[in-house]
PDB file of C-alpha atoms in Angstrom:
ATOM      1  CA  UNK A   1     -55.318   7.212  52.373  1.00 59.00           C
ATOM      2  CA  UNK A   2     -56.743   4.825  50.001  1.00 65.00           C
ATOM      3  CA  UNK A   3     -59.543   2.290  51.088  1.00 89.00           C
ATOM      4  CA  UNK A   4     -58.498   0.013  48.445  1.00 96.00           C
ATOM      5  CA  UNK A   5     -55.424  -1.228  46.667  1.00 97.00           C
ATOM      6  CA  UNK A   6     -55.730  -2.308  42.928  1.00 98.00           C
ATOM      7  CA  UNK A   7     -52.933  -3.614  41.636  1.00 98.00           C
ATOM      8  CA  UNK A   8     -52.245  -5.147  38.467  1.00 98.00           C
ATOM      9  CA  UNK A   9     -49.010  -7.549  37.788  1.00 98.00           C
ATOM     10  CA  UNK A  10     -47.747  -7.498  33.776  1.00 97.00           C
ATOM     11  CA  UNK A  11     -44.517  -9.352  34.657  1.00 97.00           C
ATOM     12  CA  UNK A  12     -43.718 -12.976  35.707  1.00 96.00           C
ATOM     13  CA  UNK A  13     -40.259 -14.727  35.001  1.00 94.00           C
ATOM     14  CA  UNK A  14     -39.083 -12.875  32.334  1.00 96.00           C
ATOM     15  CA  UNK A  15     -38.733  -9.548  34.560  1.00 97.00           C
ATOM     16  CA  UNK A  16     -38.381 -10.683  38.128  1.00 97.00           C
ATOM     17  CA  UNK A  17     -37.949  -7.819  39.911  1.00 98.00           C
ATOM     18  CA  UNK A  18     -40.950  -6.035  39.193  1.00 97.00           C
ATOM     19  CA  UNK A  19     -43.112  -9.197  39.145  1.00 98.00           C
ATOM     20  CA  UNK A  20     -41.686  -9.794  42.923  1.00 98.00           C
ATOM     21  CA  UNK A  21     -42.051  -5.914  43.550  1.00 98.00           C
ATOM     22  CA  UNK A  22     -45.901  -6.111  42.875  1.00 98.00           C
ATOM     23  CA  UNK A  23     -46.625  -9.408  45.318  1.00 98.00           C
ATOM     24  CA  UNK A  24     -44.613  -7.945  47.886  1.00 98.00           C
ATOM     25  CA  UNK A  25     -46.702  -4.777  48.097  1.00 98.00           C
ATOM     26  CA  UNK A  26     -49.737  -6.741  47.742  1.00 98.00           C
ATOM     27  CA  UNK A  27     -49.098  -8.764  50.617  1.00 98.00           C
ATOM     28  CA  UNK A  28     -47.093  -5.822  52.665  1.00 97.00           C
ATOM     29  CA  UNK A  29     -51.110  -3.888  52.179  1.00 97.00           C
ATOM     30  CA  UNK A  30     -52.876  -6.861  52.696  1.00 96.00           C
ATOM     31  CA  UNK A  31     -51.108  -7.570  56.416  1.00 94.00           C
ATOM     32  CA  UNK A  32     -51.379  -4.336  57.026  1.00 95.00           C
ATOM     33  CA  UNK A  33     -55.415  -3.987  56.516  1.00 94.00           C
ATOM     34  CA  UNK A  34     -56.023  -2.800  53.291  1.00 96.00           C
ATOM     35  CA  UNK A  35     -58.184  -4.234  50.844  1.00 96.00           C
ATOM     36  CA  UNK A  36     -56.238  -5.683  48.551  1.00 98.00           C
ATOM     37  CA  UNK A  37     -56.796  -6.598  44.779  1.00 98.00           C
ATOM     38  CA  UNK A  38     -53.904  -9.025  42.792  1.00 98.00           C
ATOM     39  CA  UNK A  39     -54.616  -8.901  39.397  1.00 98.00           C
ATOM     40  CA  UNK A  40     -52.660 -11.792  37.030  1.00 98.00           C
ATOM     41  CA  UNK A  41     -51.968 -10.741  33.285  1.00 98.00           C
ATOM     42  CA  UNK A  42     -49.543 -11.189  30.566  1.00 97.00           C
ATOM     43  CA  UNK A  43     -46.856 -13.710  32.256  1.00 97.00           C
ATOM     44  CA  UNK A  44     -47.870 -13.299  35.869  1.00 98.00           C
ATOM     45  CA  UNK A  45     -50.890 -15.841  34.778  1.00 98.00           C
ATOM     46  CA  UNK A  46     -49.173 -18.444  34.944  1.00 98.00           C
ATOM     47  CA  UNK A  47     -48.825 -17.927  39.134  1.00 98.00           C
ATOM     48  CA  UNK A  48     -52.508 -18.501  38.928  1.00 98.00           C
ATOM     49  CA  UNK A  49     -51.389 -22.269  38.619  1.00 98.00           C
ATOM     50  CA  UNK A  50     -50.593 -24.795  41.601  1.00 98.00           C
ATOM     51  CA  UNK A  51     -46.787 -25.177  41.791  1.00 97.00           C
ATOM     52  CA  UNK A  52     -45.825 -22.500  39.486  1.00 97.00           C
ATOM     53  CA  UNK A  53     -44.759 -19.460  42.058  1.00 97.00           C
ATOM     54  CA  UNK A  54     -42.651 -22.312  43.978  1.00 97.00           C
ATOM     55  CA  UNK A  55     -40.456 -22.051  40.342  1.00 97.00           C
ATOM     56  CA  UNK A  56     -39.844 -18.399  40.732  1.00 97.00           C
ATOM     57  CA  UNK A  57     -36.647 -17.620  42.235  1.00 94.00           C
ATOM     58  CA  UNK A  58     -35.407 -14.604  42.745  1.00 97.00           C
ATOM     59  CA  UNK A  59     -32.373 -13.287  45.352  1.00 97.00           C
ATOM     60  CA  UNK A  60     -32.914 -11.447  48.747  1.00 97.00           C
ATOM     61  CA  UNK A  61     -36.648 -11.852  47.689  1.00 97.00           C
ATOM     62  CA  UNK A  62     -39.709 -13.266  50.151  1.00 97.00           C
ATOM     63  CA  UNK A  63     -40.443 -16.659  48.190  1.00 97.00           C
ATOM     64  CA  UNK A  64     -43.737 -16.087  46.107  1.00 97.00           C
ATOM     65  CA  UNK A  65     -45.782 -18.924  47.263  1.00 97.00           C
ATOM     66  CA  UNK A  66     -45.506 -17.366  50.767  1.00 97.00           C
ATOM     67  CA  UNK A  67     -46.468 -13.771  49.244  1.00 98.00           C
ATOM     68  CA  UNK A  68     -49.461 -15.645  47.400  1.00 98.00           C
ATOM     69  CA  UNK A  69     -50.508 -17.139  50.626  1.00 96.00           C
ATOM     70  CA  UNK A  70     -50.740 -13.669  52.709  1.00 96.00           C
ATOM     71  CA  UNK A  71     -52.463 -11.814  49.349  1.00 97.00           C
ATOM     72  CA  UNK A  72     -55.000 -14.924  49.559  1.00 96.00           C
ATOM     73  CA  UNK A  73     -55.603 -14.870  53.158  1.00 94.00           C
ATOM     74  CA  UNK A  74     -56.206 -10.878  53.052  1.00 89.00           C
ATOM     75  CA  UNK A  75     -57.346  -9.922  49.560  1.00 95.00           C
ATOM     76  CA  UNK A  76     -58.570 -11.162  46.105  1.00 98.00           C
ATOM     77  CA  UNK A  77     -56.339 -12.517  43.333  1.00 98.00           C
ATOM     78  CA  UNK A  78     -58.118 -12.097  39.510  1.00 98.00           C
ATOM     79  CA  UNK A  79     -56.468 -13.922  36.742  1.00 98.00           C
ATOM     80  CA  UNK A  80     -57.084 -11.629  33.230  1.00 98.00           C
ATOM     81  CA  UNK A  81     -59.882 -13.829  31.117  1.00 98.00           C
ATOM     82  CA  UNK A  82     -57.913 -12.902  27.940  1.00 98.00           C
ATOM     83  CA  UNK A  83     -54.792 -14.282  29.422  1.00 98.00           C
ATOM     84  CA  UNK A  84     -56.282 -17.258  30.368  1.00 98.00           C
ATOM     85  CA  UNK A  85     -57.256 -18.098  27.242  1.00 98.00           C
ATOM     86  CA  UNK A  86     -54.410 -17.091  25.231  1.00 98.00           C
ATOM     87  CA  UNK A  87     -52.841 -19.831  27.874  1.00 98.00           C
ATOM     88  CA  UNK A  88     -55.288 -22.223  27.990  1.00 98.00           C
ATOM     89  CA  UNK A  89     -56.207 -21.851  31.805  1.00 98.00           C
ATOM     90  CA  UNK A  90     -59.686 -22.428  33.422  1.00 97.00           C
ATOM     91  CA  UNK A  91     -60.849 -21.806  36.798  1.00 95.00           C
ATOM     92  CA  UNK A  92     -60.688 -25.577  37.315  1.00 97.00           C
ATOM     93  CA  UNK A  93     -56.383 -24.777  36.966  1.00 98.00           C
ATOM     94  CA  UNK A  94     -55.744 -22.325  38.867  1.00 98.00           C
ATOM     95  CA  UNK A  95     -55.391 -22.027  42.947  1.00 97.00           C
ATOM     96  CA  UNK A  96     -58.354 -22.369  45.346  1.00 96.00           C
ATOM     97  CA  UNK A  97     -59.695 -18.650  45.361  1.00 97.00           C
ATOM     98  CA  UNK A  98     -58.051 -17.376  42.291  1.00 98.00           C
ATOM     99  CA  UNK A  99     -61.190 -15.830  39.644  1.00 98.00           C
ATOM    100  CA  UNK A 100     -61.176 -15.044  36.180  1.00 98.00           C
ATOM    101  CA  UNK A 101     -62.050 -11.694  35.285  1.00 98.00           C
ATOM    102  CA  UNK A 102     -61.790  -9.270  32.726  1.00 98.00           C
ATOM    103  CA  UNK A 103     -61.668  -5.397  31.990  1.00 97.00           C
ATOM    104  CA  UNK A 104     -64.715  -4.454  32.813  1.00 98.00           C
ATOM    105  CA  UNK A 105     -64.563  -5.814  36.205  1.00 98.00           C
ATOM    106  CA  UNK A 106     -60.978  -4.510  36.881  1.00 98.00           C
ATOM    107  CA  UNK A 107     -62.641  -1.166  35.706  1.00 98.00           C
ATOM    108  CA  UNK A 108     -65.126  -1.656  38.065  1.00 98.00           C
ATOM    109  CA  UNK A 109     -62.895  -1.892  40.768  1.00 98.00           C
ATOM    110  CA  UNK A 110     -60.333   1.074  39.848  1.00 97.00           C
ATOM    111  CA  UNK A 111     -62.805   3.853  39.351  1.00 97.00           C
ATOM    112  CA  UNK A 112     -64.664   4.068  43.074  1.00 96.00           C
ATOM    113  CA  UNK A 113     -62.949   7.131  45.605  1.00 95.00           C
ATOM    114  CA  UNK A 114     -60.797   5.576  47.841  1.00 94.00           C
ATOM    115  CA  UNK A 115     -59.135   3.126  45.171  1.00 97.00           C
ATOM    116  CA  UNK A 116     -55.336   3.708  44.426  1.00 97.00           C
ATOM    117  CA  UNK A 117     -54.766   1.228  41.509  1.00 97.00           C
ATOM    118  CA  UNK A 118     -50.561   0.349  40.418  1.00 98.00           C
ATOM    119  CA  UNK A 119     -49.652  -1.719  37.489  1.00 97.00           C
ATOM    120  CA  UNK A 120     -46.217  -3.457  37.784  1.00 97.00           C
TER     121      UNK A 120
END
């Protein structure tokens, strides 16, 4: 069994199902004891922002501020540095405990044994 669960989120609003798909198993790992790694890119950034996951709606679906809370409490969420900027978002933006990061340290965290790493 993995040590470590990487997983990276490509979706926000536009595709709702597999943006909600990746918190959930982020937080389901998380409150179960695994290290857990969130990362934010493409339009998932923007849940790097205060208020913004309280917007997403989606049926029969935890809500995401509640997922965000559990990844938080548990785990690590990394907003993409290139998506940041192509948005305009700084650290100062985002959610207490969110970083900016890019490739190299998502690499980083991927490639050690014991990592099992999902993009939604």
């Amino acid at each position: 069994m993995a040590n470590k669960l990487v997983i990276k989120v490509t979706a926000g609003a536009d595709a709702p199902e597999r943006c909600s798909q990746a918190f959930t198993v982020a937080a389901v790992a998380a409150a179960s004891g695994v290290e857990v790694s969130l990362w934010l890119t493409g339009e998932s950034s923007w849940f790097a922002l205060p208020g913004r996951a309280a917007e997403f709606e989606l049926p029969h679906a935890a809500p995401l501020p509640e997922l965000i809370e559990s990844i938080q409490a548990n785990g690590q969420i990394t907003l993409c540095t290139q998506c940041a900027a192509r948005r305009d978002i700084t650290e100062k933006d985002t959610l207490e405990g969110v970083r900016i990061a890019g490739a190299q340290v998502f690499v980083s965290e991927i490639m050690p044994e014991g990592v099992q790493a999902l993009v939604y």
